[in-house]
Short mmCIF file of C-alpha atoms and ligand atoms in Angstrom, two decimals:
data_model
loop_
_atom_site.label_atom_id
_atom_site.label_comp_id
_atom_site.label_asym_id
_atom_site.label_seq_id
_atom_site.Cartn_x
_atom_site.Cartn_y
_atom_site.Cartn_z
CA MET A 1 5.37 25.33 0.96
CA SER A 2 6.17 22.34 3.12
CA GLU A 3 6.97 19.00 1.56
CA GLN A 4 4.00 16.66 1.03
CA ILE A 5 4.66 12.95 1.21
CA GLY A 6 2.15 10.26 0.30
CA LEU A 7 2.43 7.01 2.26
CA LEU A 8 0.90 3.84 0.81
CA GLY A 9 1.26 0.87 3.12
CA GLY A 10 0.27 -2.70 2.41
CA SER A 11 1.31 -6.31 2.23
CA PHE A 12 2.09 -5.89 -1.48
CA ASP A 13 1.88 -9.65 -1.94
CA PRO A 14 2.24 -8.86 -4.83
CA PRO A 15 2.10 -5.14 -5.76
CA HIS A 16 -0.17 -4.54 -8.78
CA LEU A 17 -1.57 -1.89 -11.10
CA GLY A 18 -4.35 -0.99 -8.62
CA HIS A 19 -1.58 0.28 -6.32
CA LEU A 20 -0.06 2.27 -9.17
CA PHE A 21 -3.43 3.90 -9.90
CA VAL A 22 -3.81 4.90 -6.24
CA ALA A 23 -0.49 6.71 -6.58
CA TYR A 24 -1.53 8.34 -9.87
CA THR A 25 -4.71 9.61 -8.19
CA ALA A 26 -2.63 11.05 -5.36
CA PHE A 27 -0.29 12.81 -7.80
CA GLU A 28 -3.06 14.16 -10.01
CA GLU A 29 -5.81 15.00 -7.51
CA LEU A 30 -3.76 15.93 -4.44
CA GLY A 31 -0.71 17.35 -6.20
CA LEU A 32 1.67 15.12 -4.27
CA THR A 33 5.19 14.99 -5.65
CA SER A 34 6.14 11.66 -4.12
CA VAL A 35 4.52 8.51 -2.82
CA ARG A 36 6.34 5.93 -0.70
CA LEU A 37 5.34 2.31 -0.95
CA ILE A 38 5.70 0.86 2.55
CA PRO A 39 5.55 -2.94 2.66
CA THR A 40 4.49 -4.29 6.05
CA TYR A 41 6.65 -6.82 7.83
CA ARG A 42 3.78 -8.49 9.68
CA GLN A 43 0.29 -7.08 9.30
CA PRO A 44 -1.43 -7.35 12.72
CA LEU A 45 -4.88 -7.83 11.13
CA LYS A 46 -3.78 -10.42 8.55
CA GLN A 47 -2.08 -12.98 10.76
CA GLY A 48 -3.92 -16.03 9.45
CA ARG A 49 -2.41 -16.30 6.00
CA PRO A 50 1.26 -17.13 5.34
CA VAL A 51 2.82 -14.11 3.68
CA THR A 52 5.55 -14.20 1.06
CA SER A 53 8.98 -13.28 2.44
CA ALA A 54 9.61 -9.59 2.99
CA GLU A 55 12.62 -9.81 0.70
CA HIS A 56 10.45 -10.82 -2.28
CA ARG A 57 7.75 -8.26 -1.45
CA VAL A 58 10.28 -5.42 -1.16
CA ALA A 59 11.92 -6.48 -4.43
CA MET A 60 8.55 -6.45 -6.20
CA CYS A 61 7.70 -3.04 -4.70
CA ARG A 62 10.96 -1.76 -6.21
CA LEU A 63 9.81 -3.07 -9.59
CA LEU A 64 6.48 -1.24 -9.21
CA ALA A 65 8.31 1.92 -8.13
CA ALA A 66 10.47 1.69 -11.26
CA GLU A 67 7.28 2.38 -13.25
CA ASP A 68 7.21 6.03 -12.11
CA PRO A 69 10.00 8.33 -10.92
CA ARG A 70 7.73 9.84 -8.25
CA LEU A 71 7.38 6.46 -6.53
CA ALA A 72 9.87 5.08 -4.03
CA VAL A 73 9.98 2.14 -1.63
CA ASP A 74 10.63 2.61 2.06
CA PRO A 75 11.42 -0.70 3.79
CA LEU A 76 11.32 0.82 7.30
CA GLU A 77 8.63 -1.59 8.58
CA VAL A 78 10.58 -4.59 7.29
CA GLU A 79 13.75 -3.25 8.92
CA ARG A 80 11.87 -2.59 12.17
CA GLY A 81 10.58 -6.19 12.22
CA GLY A 82 7.82 -7.46 14.50
CA LEU A 83 4.21 -6.44 13.98
CA SER A 84 3.90 -3.42 11.70
CA TYR A 85 1.82 -0.65 13.22
CA THR A 86 1.12 2.39 11.06
CA ILE A 87 1.33 4.72 14.06
CA ASP A 88 5.01 3.75 14.50
CA THR A 89 5.67 4.49 10.83
CA VAL A 90 3.86 7.81 10.90
CA ARG A 91 5.80 8.82 14.04
CA ALA A 92 9.10 7.86 12.37
CA TYR A 93 8.26 10.05 9.38
CA ARG A 94 7.13 12.89 11.66
CA ALA A 95 10.37 12.71 13.67
CA ALA A 96 12.53 12.69 10.53
CA ARG A 97 10.55 15.46 8.78
CA PRO A 98 8.91 17.73 11.36
CA SER A 99 7.45 20.16 8.81
CA ALA A 100 6.31 17.75 6.10
CA GLU A 101 2.66 17.15 5.39
CA LEU A 102 2.10 13.40 5.63
CA VAL A 103 -0.73 12.00 3.53
CA LEU A 104 -1.71 8.46 4.40
CA LEU A 105 -3.37 6.85 1.39
CA LEU A 106 -5.88 4.10 2.08
CA GLY A 107 -8.05 1.92 -0.10
CA GLU A 108 -11.62 1.49 1.10
CA ASP A 109 -11.05 -1.99 2.47
CA ALA A 110 -8.09 -0.78 4.53
CA ALA A 111 -10.02 2.30 5.70
CA ALA A 112 -12.90 0.16 6.91
CA THR A 113 -10.57 -1.53 9.42
CA LEU A 114 -9.16 1.78 10.79
CA PRO A 115 -10.99 1.54 14.15
CA GLN A 116 -9.11 -1.72 14.80
CA TRP A 117 -5.71 -0.12 14.18
CA ARG A 118 -3.45 0.89 17.03
CA GLU A 119 -4.05 4.54 18.04
CA PRO A 120 -6.11 5.58 15.00
CA HIS A 121 -6.76 9.04 16.44
CA ALA A 122 -3.05 9.62 16.94
CA ILE A 123 -2.46 8.60 13.29
CA ALA A 124 -5.12 11.11 12.21
CA ALA A 125 -3.48 13.81 14.33
CA GLU A 126 -0.11 13.37 12.57
CA ALA A 127 -1.23 12.65 9.00
CA ARG A 128 -3.98 13.54 6.56
CA LEU A 129 -5.99 10.37 5.96
CA VAL A 130 -7.20 10.08 2.39
CA VAL A 131 -9.43 7.21 1.37
CA VAL A 132 -9.18 6.48 -2.30
CA SER A 133 -12.67 5.34 -3.10
CA ARG A 134 -13.55 3.54 -6.25
CA GLY A 135 -15.97 5.81 -8.09
CA GLU A 136 -18.59 6.79 -5.53
CA PRO A 137 -17.85 8.20 -2.05
CA GLY A 138 -16.99 5.39 0.29
CA PRO A 139 -18.82 4.50 3.49
CA ALA A 140 -18.26 6.62 6.58
CA ILE A 141 -15.50 5.36 8.83
CA PRO A 142 -16.91 4.29 12.16
CA GLY A 143 -15.44 5.71 15.34
CA SER A 144 -15.25 9.43 14.48
CA ILE A 145 -11.88 9.30 12.72
CA GLN A 146 -11.53 12.22 10.35
CA VAL A 147 -10.85 11.09 6.77
CA GLU A 148 -11.08 12.68 3.34
CA SER A 149 -12.53 10.78 0.44
CA LEU A 150 -11.03 10.95 -3.01
CA ALA A 151 -12.90 9.57 -5.99
CA SER A 152 -10.74 7.43 -8.19
CA ARG A 153 -10.94 5.24 -11.22
CA ARG A 154 -12.20 1.81 -10.30
CA ILE A 155 -9.45 -0.77 -10.75
CA ASP A 156 -10.82 -4.15 -9.89
CA ILE A 157 -7.52 -5.85 -9.09
CA SER A 158 -6.39 -7.33 -5.77
CA SER A 159 -3.32 -9.26 -4.70
CA THR A 160 -5.66 -12.01 -3.53
CA GLU A 161 -6.97 -12.49 -7.07
CA ILE A 162 -3.45 -12.43 -8.53
CA ARG A 163 -2.26 -15.12 -6.10
CA ALA A 164 -5.31 -17.23 -6.99
CA ARG A 165 -4.69 -16.77 -10.72
CA VAL A 166 -1.06 -17.86 -10.44
CA GLY A 167 -2.15 -20.81 -8.31
CA ALA A 168 -4.63 -21.78 -11.03
CA GLY A 169 -2.04 -21.40 -13.77
CA LEU A 170 -3.78 -18.35 -15.31
CA PRO A 171 -1.85 -15.41 -16.82
CA ILE A 172 -1.41 -12.22 -14.81
CA ARG A 173 -0.20 -9.86 -17.54
CA GLY A 174 -2.46 -6.79 -17.37
CA PHE A 175 -2.73 -7.11 -13.58
CA VAL A 176 0.92 -6.33 -12.79
CA PRO A 177 3.75 -4.73 -14.75
CA GLY A 178 5.62 -7.20 -16.96
CA SER A 179 8.66 -6.97 -14.68
CA ILE A 180 6.60 -8.23 -11.71
CA ALA A 181 4.96 -11.03 -13.73
CA GLU A 182 8.44 -12.09 -14.75
CA TYR A 183 9.71 -11.93 -11.14
CA ILE A 184 6.80 -14.05 -9.86
CA GLY A 185 7.45 -16.65 -12.57
CA ARG A 186 11.20 -16.70 -12.06
CA HIS A 187 10.90 -17.25 -8.29
CA GLY A 188 7.94 -19.61 -8.50
CA LEU A 189 5.83 -17.45 -6.16
CA TYR A 190 2.17 -18.32 -5.50
CA ARG A 191 2.36 -21.66 -7.22
CA THR A 192 0.25 -24.34 -5.64
CA THR A 193 1.69 -27.32 -7.48
P1 LIG B 201 -4.88 -8.46 -0.56
O1 LIG B 201 -5.88 -8.92 -1.58
O2 LIG B 201 -3.83 -9.45 -0.23
O3 LIG B 201 -5.52 -7.84 0.64
P2 LIG B 201 -4.57 -5.89 -1.86
O4 LIG B 201 -4.73 -5.98 -3.33
O5 LIG B 201 -5.74 -5.37 -1.09
O6 LIG B 201 -4.07 -7.29 -1.29
P3 LIG B 201 -2.75 -4.55 -0.13
O7 LIG B 201 -1.29 -4.72 -0.14
O8 LIG B 201 -3.57 -5.16 0.94
O9 LIG B 201 -3.29 -5.05 -1.58
O10 LIG B 201 -3.16 -3.04 -0.29
C1 LIG B 201 -2.38 -1.92 0.04
C2 LIG B 201 -3.29 -0.69 -0.03
O11 LIG B 201 -3.75 -0.49 -1.38
C3 LIG B 201 -4.55 -0.80 0.81
O12 LIG B 201 -4.84 0.51 1.35
C4 LIG B 201 -5.61 -1.22 -0.18
O13 LIG B 201 -6.90 -0.83 0.23
C5 LIG B 201 -5.17 -0.46 -1.42
N1 LIG B 201 -5.60 -1.10 -2.66
C6 LIG B 201 -5.28 -2.34 -3.09
N2 LIG B 201 -5.81 -2.58 -4.28
C7 LIG B 201 -6.49 -1.47 -4.66
C8 LIG B 201 -7.24 -1.11 -5.83
N3 LIG B 201 -7.42 -1.96 -6.84
N4 LIG B 201 -7.78 0.13 -5.86
C9 LIG B 201 -7.64 0.98 -4.80
N5 LIG B 201 -6.92 0.70 -3.68
C10 LIG B 201 -6.36 -0.50 -3.61
MG1 LIG B 202 -5.98 -5.68 0.98
#
């Protein structure tokens, strides 16, 4: 059987337990043996907000990956620089592993923006698109892009909320692994004062 590789892209500013549960769902429901966390360098659709340096985001992804031996970090988008387009990443994986099955894992909020991505149909031609929906089947993706929907445990955690909690001086244990909470504290990330 050909190798199956799960790809989970994101800003990971910071990575959190919701991301870990997406990977668990992929392992348990799709039988994947590995999932790569792929931090974006610059997210074309999120250009308004200042993003934490790629160095910190990659380091925190490595801490999340240390939680499970089937998880790994691939910094290829950071190394490529510029705007991070998923089609470029999928093509790089395809070129390096011609016979692998690529499974692009998407949360519902990411999936909803698919029609605005560069060459979404080309992405769908190279990779299986799996939307990890939180409980009930997610909304249809506009624009006739073929996706599968995978029901998952609902984990109501986002990086946005974690940044806001740190900014407000609230604890984030239970949202991120202890190693990441410690990293955020040590480097003073997301502090507003
Ligand atoms: P932000 O709030 O900054 O947008 P985020 O928590 O959505 O951050 P991202 O780095 O944007 O995290 O997400 C990477 C991928 O993980 C996206 O496909 C997103 O939909 C998915 N994702 C993030 N949080 C969850 C969650 N709690 N459950 C399921 N999928 C999630
Ligand atoms: Mg998001």
